[in-house]
């Protein structure tokens, strides 16, 4: 094709084009139709072919190869913005490969262009008695869903319109060879698509439900039809899997009772100061998202304003004596590893750091801050602050446990673990 513009000049000057060498000719053909060079065997066979239609035979062989569809489909997949994941947290599209294979099959089977377009725009509205054809019609509509959209957007109406805008932009570029995205907001004097027509097109797409909304929305999935015999086998396997899943849930529920979501302060030994009884500096957020917790929930600093927030746990009355002091929190991956904790006792101030990404002692929500001595009318309180915190700081409760009770609790824990 690149040589065609020069043929006119050659003919005008009573000249004839020079025939390309056979190896050069086959390389041109193979690169053009397959995107890869010919093999040494193919070059040898093509060079030794003495039949008069050797060239046509080579073209037919290359067109009949599955590699032809792979080469041609790549161009269309670029137009269809094909990808197997979104930029959103590496969100994977697990069935995107089906659309890729569909496009390859379209080119290899020489499907009519109008059918190819119709299946991609409205394949779910088409019908066919052939199961494979019906599968391909449903897969083809993935063309509309390949867009890289922010599925985390919490304004779901805005998200739906953004999806439609992306679909319209792709449709216009692919089939009209023009962009119409500007018409979402305003008319252009010389553009053929005004805002009115844009929203008429958007209304057609808005009539379809394509997303299931949650914190992170997702595309609606639909099972592909199967031949009657395979459909029955699949249904039987699905029923067996569901039955096994129910059995697993039943066994797991018997294995270990579910922990209580909330633990009442009155159920705990020693002196417990809940976060609801503590004094705070700065803005702390109340939450009950991660369980279990003490009382009605816990506080977190929202990972904001480091050094400006603190919570002080001070018992109203504590008998003189030695105590183990323990801090309750809900562990998590986004917690701080260096929570600043100060314990004020008869022996002065003790400072330590707590890693709240790890569960407390024995895998629970309590972690020991050490053993301290408290005197009558002396200082007795614990302060938790978010100075230099590298994550969320969580405060739930502080427990002052008399040493006799603490030792007994430790002994029972060891016995339980040994058993």
JSON list of C-alpha atoms in Angstrom, two decimals, residues 25 29 102 138 152 184 188 225 312 355:
[
{"chain": "A", "resi": 25, "resn": "UNK", "atom": "CA", "xyz": [7.85, -9.94, -0.08]},
{"chain": "A", "resi": 29, "resn": "UNK", "atom": "CA", "xyz": [3.16, -9.86, 4.13]},
{"chain": "A", "resi": 102, "resn": "UNK", "atom": "CA", "xyz": [-14.17, -12.32, 21.29]},
{"chain": "A", "resi": 138, "resn": "UNK", "atom": "CA", "xyz": [-23.17, -10.99, 26.01]},
{"chain": "A", "resi": 152, "resn": "UNK", "atom": "CA", "xyz": [-14.76, 4.78, 44.86]},
{"chain": "A", "resi": 184, "resn": "UNK", "atom": "CA", "xyz": [-21.76, 17.56, 28.36]},
{"chain": "A", "resi": 188, "resn": "UNK", "atom": "CA", "xyz": [-19.74, 24.53, 20.40]},
{"chain": "A", "resi": 225, "resn": "UNK", "atom": "CA", "xyz": [-25.58, -19.42, 29.03]},
{"chain": "A", "resi": 312, "resn": "UNK", "atom": "CA", "xyz": [-6.37, 11.17, 79.94]},
{"chain": "A", "resi": 355, "resn": "UNK", "atom": "CA", "xyz": [2.45, -0.69, 68.58]}
]
